[in-house]
mmCIF file with all atom_site columns, C-alpha atoms in Angstrom:
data_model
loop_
_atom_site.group_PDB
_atom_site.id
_atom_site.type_symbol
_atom_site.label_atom_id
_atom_site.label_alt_id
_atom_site.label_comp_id
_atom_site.label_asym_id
_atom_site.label_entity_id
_atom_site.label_seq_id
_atom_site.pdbx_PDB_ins_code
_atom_site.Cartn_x
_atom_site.Cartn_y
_atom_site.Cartn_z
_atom_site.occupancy
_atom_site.B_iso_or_equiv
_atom_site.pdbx_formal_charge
_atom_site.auth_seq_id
_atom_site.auth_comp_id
_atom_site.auth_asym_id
_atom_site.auth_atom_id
_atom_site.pdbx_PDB_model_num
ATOM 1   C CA . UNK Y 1 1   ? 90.909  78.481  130.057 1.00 58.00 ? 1   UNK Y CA 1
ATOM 2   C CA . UNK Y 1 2   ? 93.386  77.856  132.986 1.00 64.00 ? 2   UNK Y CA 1
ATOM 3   C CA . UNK Y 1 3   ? 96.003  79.437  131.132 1.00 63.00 ? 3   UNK Y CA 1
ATOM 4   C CA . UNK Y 1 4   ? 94.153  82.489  130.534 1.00 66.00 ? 4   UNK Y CA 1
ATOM 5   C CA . UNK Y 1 5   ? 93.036  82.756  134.441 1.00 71.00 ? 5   UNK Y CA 1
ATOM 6   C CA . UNK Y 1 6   ? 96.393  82.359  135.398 1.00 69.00 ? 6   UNK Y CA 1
ATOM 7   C CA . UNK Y 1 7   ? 97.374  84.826  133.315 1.00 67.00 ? 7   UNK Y CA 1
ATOM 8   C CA . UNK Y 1 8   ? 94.994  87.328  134.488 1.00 68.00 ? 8   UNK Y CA 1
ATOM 9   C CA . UNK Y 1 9   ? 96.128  86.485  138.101 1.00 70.00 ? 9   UNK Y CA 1
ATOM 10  C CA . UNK Y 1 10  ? 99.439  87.487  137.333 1.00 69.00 ? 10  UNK Y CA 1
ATOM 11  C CA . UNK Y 1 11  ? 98.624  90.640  135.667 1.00 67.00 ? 11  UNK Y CA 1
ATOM 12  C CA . UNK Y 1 12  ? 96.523  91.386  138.266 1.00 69.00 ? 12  UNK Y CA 1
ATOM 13  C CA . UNK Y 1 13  ? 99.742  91.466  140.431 1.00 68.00 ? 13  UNK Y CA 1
ATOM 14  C CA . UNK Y 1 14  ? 101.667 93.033  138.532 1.00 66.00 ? 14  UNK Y CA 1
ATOM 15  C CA . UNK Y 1 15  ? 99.436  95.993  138.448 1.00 65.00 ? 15  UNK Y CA 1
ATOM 16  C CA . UNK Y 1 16  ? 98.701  96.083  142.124 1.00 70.00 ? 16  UNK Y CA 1
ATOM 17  C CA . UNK Y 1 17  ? 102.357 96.096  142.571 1.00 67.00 ? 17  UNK Y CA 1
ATOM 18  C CA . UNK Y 1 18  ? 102.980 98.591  139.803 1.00 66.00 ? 18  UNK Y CA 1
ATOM 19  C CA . UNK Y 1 19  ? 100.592 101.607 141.885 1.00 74.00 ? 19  UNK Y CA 1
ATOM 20  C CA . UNK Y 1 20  ? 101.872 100.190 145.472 1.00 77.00 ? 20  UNK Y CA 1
ATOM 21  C CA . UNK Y 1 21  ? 103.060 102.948 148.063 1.00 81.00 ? 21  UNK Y CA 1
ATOM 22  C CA . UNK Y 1 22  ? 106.947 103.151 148.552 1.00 82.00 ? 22  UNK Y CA 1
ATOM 23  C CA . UNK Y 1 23  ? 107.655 103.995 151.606 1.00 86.00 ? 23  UNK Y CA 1
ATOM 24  C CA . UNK Y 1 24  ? 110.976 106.345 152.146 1.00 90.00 ? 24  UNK Y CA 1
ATOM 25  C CA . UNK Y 1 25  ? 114.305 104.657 151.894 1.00 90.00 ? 25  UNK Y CA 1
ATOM 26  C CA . UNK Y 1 26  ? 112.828 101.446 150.248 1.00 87.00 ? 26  UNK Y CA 1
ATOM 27  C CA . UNK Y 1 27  ? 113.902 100.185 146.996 1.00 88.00 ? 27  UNK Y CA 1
ATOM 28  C CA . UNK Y 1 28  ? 110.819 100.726 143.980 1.00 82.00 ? 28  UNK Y CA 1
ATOM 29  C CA . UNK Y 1 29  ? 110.184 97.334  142.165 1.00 78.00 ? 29  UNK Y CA 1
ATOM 30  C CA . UNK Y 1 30  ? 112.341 97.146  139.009 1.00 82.00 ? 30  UNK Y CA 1
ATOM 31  C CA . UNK Y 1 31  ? 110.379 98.113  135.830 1.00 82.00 ? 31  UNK Y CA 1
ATOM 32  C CA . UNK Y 1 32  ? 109.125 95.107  133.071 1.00 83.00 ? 32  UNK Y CA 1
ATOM 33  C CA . UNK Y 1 33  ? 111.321 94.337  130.779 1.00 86.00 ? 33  UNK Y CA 1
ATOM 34  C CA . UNK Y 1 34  ? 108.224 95.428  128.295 1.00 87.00 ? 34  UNK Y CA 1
ATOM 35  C CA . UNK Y 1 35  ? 108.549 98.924  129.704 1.00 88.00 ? 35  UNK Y CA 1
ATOM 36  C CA . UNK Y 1 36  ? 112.436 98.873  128.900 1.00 91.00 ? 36  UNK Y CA 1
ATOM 37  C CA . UNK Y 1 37  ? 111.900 97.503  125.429 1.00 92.00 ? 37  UNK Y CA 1
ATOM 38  C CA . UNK Y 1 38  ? 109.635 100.543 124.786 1.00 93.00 ? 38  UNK Y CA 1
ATOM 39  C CA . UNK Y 1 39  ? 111.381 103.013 126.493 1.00 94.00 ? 39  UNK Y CA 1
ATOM 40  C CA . UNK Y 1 40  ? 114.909 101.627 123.810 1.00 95.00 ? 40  UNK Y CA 1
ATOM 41  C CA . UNK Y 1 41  ? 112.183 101.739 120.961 1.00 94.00 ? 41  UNK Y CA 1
ATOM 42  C CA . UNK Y 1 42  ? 111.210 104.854 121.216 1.00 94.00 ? 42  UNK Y CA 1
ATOM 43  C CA . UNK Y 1 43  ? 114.422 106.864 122.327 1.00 95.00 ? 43  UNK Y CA 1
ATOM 44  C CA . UNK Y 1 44  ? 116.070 104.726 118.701 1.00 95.00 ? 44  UNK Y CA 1
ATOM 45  C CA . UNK Y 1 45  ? 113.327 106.407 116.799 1.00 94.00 ? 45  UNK Y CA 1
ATOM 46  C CA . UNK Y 1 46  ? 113.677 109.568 117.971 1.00 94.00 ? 46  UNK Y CA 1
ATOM 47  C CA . UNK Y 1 47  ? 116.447 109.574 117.706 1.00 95.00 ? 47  UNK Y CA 1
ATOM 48  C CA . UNK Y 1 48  ? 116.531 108.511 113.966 1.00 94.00 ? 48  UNK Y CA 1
ATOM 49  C CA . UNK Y 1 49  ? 113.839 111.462 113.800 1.00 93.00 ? 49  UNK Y CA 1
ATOM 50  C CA . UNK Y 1 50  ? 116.362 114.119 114.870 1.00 94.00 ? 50  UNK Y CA 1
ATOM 51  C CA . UNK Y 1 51  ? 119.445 112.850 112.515 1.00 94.00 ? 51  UNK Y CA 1
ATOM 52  C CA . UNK Y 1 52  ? 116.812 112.722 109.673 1.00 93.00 ? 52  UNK Y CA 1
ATOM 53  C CA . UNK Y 1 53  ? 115.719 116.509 110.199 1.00 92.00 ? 53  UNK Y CA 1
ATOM 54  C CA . UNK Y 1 54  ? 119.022 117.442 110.487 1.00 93.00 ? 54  UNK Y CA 1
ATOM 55  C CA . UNK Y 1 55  ? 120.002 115.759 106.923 1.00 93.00 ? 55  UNK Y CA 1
ATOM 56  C CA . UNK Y 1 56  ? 116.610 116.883 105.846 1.00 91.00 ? 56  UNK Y CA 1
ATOM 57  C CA . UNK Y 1 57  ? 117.211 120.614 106.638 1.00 90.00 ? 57  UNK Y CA 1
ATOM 58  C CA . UNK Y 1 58  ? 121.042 120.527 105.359 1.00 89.00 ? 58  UNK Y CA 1
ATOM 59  C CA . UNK Y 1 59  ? 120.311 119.086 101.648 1.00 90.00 ? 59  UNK Y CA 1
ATOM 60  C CA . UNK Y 1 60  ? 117.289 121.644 101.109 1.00 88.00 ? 60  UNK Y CA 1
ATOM 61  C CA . UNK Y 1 61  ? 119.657 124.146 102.248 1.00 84.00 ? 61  UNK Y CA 1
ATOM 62  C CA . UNK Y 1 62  ? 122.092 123.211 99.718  1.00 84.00 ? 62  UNK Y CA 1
ATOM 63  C CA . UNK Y 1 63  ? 119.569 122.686 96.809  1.00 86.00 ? 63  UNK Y CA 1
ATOM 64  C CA . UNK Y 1 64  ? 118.007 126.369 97.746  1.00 80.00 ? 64  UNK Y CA 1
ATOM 65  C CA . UNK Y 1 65  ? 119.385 129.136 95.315  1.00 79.00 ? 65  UNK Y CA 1
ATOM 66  C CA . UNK Y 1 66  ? 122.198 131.333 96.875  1.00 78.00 ? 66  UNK Y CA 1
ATOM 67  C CA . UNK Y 1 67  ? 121.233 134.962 96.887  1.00 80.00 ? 67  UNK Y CA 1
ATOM 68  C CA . UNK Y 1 68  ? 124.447 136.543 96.326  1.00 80.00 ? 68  UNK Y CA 1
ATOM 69  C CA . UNK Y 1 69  ? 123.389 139.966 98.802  1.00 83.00 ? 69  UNK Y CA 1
ATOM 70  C CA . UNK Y 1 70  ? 122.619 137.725 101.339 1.00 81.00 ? 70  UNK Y CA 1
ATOM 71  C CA . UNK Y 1 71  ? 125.498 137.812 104.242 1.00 86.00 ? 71  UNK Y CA 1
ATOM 72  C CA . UNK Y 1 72  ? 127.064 134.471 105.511 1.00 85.00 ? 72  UNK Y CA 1
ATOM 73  C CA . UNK Y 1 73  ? 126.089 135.471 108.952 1.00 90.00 ? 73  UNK Y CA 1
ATOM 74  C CA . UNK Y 1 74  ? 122.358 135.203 108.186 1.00 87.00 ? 74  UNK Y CA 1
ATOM 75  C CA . UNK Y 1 75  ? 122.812 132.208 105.871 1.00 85.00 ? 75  UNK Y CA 1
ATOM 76  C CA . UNK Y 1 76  ? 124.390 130.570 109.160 1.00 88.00 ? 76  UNK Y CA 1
ATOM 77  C CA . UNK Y 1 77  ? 121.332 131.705 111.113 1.00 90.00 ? 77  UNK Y CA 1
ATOM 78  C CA . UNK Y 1 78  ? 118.675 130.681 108.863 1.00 87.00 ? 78  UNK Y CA 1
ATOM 79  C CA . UNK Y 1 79  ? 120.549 127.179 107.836 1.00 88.00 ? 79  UNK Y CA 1
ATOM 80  C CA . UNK Y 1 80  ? 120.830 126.808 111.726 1.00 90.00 ? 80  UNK Y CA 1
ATOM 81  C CA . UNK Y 1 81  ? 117.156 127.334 112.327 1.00 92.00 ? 81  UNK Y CA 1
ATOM 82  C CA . UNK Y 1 82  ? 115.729 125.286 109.468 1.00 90.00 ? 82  UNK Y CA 1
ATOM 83  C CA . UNK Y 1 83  ? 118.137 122.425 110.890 1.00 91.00 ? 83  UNK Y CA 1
ATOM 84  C CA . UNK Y 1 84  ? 116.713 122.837 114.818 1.00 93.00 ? 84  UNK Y CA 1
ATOM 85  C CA . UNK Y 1 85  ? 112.909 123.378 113.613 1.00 92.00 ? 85  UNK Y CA 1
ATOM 86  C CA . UNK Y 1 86  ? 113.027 120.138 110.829 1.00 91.00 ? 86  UNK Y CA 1
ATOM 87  C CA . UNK Y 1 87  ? 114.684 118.132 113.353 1.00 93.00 ? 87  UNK Y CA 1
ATOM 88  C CA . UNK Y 1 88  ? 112.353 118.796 116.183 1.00 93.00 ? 88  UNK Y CA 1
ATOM 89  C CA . UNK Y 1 89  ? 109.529 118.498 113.829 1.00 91.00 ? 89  UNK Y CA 1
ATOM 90  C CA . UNK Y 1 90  ? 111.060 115.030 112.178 1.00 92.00 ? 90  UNK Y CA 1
ATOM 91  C CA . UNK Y 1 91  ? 112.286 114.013 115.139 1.00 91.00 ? 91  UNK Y CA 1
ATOM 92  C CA . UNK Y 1 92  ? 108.690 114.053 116.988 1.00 92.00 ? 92  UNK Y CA 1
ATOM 93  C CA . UNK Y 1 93  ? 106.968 112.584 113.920 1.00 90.00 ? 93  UNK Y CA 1
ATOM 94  C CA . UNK Y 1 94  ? 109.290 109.620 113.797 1.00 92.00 ? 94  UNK Y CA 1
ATOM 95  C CA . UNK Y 1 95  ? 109.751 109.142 117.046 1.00 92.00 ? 95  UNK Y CA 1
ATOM 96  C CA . UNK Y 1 96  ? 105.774 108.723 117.633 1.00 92.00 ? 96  UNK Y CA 1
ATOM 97  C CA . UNK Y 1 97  ? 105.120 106.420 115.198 1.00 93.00 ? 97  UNK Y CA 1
ATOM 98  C CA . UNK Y 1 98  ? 108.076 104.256 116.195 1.00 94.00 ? 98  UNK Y CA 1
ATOM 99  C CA . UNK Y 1 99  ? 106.621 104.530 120.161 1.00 94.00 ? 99  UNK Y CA 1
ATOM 100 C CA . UNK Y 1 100 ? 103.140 103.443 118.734 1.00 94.00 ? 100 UNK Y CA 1
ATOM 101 C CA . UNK Y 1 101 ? 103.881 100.861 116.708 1.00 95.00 ? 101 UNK Y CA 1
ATOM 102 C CA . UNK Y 1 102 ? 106.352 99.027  119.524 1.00 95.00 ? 102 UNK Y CA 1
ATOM 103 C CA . UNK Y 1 103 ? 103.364 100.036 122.113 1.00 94.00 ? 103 UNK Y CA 1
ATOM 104 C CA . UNK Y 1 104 ? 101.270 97.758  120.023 1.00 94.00 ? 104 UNK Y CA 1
ATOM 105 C CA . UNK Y 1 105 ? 104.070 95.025  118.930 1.00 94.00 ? 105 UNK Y CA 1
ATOM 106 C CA . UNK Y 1 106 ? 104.854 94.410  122.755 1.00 92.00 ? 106 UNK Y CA 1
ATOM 107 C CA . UNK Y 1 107 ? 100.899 94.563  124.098 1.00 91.00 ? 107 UNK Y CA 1
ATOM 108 C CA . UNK Y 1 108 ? 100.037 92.131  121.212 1.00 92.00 ? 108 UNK Y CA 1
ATOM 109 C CA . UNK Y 1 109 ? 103.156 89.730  122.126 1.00 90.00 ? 109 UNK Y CA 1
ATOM 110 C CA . UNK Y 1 110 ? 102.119 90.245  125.678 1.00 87.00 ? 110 UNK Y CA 1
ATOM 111 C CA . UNK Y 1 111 ? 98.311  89.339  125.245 1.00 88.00 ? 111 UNK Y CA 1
ATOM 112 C CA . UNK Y 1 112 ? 99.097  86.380  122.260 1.00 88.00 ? 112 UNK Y CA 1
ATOM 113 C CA . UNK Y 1 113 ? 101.972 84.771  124.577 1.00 86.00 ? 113 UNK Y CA 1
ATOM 114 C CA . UNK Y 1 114 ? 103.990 84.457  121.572 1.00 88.00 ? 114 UNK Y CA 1
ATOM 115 C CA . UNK Y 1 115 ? 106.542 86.727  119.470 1.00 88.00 ? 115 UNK Y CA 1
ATOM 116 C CA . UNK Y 1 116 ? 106.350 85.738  115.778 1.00 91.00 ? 116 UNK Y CA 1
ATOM 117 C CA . UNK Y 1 117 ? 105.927 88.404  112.579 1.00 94.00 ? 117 UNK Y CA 1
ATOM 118 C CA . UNK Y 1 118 ? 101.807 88.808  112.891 1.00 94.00 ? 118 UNK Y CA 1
ATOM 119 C CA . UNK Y 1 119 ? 102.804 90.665  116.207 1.00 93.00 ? 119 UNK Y CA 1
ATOM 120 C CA . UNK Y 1 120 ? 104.685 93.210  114.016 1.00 94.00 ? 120 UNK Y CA 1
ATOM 121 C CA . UNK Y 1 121 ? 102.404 92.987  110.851 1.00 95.00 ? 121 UNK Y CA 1
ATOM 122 C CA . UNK Y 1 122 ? 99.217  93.463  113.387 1.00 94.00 ? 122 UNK Y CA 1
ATOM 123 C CA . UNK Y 1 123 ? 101.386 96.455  115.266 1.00 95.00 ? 123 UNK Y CA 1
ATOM 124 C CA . UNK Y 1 124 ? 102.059 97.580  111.561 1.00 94.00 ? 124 UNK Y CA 1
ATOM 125 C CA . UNK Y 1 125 ? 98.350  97.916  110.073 1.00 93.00 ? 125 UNK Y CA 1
ATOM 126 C CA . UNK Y 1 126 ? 97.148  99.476  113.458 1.00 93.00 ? 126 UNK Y CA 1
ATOM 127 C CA . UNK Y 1 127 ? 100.007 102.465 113.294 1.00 93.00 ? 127 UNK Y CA 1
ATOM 128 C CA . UNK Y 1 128 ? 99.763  102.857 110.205 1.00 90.00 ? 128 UNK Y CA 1
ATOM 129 C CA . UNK Y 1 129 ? 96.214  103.141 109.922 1.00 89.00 ? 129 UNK Y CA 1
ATOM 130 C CA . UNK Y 1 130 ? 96.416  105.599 112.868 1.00 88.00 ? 130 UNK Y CA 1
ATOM 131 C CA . UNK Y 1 131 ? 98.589  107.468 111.219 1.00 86.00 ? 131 UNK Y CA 1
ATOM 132 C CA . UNK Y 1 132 ? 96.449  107.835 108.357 1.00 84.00 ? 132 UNK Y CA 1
ATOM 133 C CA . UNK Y 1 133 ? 93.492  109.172 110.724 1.00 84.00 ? 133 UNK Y CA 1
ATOM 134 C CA . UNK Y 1 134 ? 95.664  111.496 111.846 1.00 83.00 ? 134 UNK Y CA 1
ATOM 135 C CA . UNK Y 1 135 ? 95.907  113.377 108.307 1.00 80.00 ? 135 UNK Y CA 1
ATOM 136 C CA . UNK Y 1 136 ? 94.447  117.068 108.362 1.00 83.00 ? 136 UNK Y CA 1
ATOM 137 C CA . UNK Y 1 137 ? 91.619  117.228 106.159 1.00 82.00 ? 137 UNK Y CA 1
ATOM 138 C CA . UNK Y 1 138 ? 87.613  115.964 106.495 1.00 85.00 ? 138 UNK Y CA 1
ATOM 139 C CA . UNK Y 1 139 ? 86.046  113.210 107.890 1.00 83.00 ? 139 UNK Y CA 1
ATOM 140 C CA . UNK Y 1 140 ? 86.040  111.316 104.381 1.00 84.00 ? 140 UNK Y CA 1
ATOM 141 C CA . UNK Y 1 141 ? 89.918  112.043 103.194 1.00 81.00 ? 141 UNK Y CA 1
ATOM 142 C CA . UNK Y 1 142 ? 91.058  110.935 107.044 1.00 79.00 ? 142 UNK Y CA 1
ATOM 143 C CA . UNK Y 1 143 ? 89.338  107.403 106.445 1.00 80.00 ? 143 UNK Y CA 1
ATOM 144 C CA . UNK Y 1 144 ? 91.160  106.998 103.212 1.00 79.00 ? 144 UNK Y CA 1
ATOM 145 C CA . UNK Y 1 145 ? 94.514  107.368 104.780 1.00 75.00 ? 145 UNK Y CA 1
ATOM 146 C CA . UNK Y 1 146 ? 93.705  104.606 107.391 1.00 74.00 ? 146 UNK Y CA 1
ATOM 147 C CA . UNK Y 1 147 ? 92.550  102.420 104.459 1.00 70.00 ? 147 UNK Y CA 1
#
């Protein structure tokens, strides 16, 4: 019990200094490493995102059947806009799961006081089954996914 009041005392400061005024010329507080960690997390996966859109877009370009009026200009322009729109698109997809799921690993390390593997296989199930809620379809087929 001590533990967990002390805890609560802390984060209590850390959130009153968190929304604290800064006056002009002063230095702001440096950010949690928590922040940081999510901030690297997120930028990776987007980053992943982007590279696989970009691979995505370039091998169904290559599979797709060459139409032999077609001028290389618009091939260029059509291979280059497939690459920018499935890379975007990848790129978001990816790089919001990845920003959930560390969102989770780091609050449940935070609030457990402890960084073992049921931080990442709790973080896991809850993206996961987020993402499956997040399927387009009724009420019924979204609840499947998150099974």
């Amino acid at each position: 019990p001590r533990a967990n009041v002390a805890a609560a005392a802390a984060s209590r400061l850390i959130m009153e200094r968190a929304f604290e005024r800064i006056k002009p010329g002063e230095q702001p507080p440096p950010p949690p490493p928590e922040l940081l960690a999510w901030v690297r997390d997120t930028t990776y996966g987007s980053c992943a995102g982007l590279l696989y859109g970009a691979w995505h877009a370039h091998a169904a370009e290559k599979r797709a059947t060459l139409d032999a009026n077609e001028h290389a200009t618009v091939r260029k322009h059509r291979l280059w806009k497939r690459t920018i729109s499935d890379s975007t698109l990848h790129g978001v997809r990816l790089g919001s799961f990845v920003s959930v799921f560390s969102a989770v690993r780091l609050g449940m390390e935070k609030r457990r006081e402890t960084s073992d593997m049921w931080n990442i296989v709790g973080a896991g199930v809850l993206t996961s089954a987020l993402t499956g809620l997040a399927i387009p379809g009724s009420v019924v087929t979204r609840l499947k996914g998150a099974a």
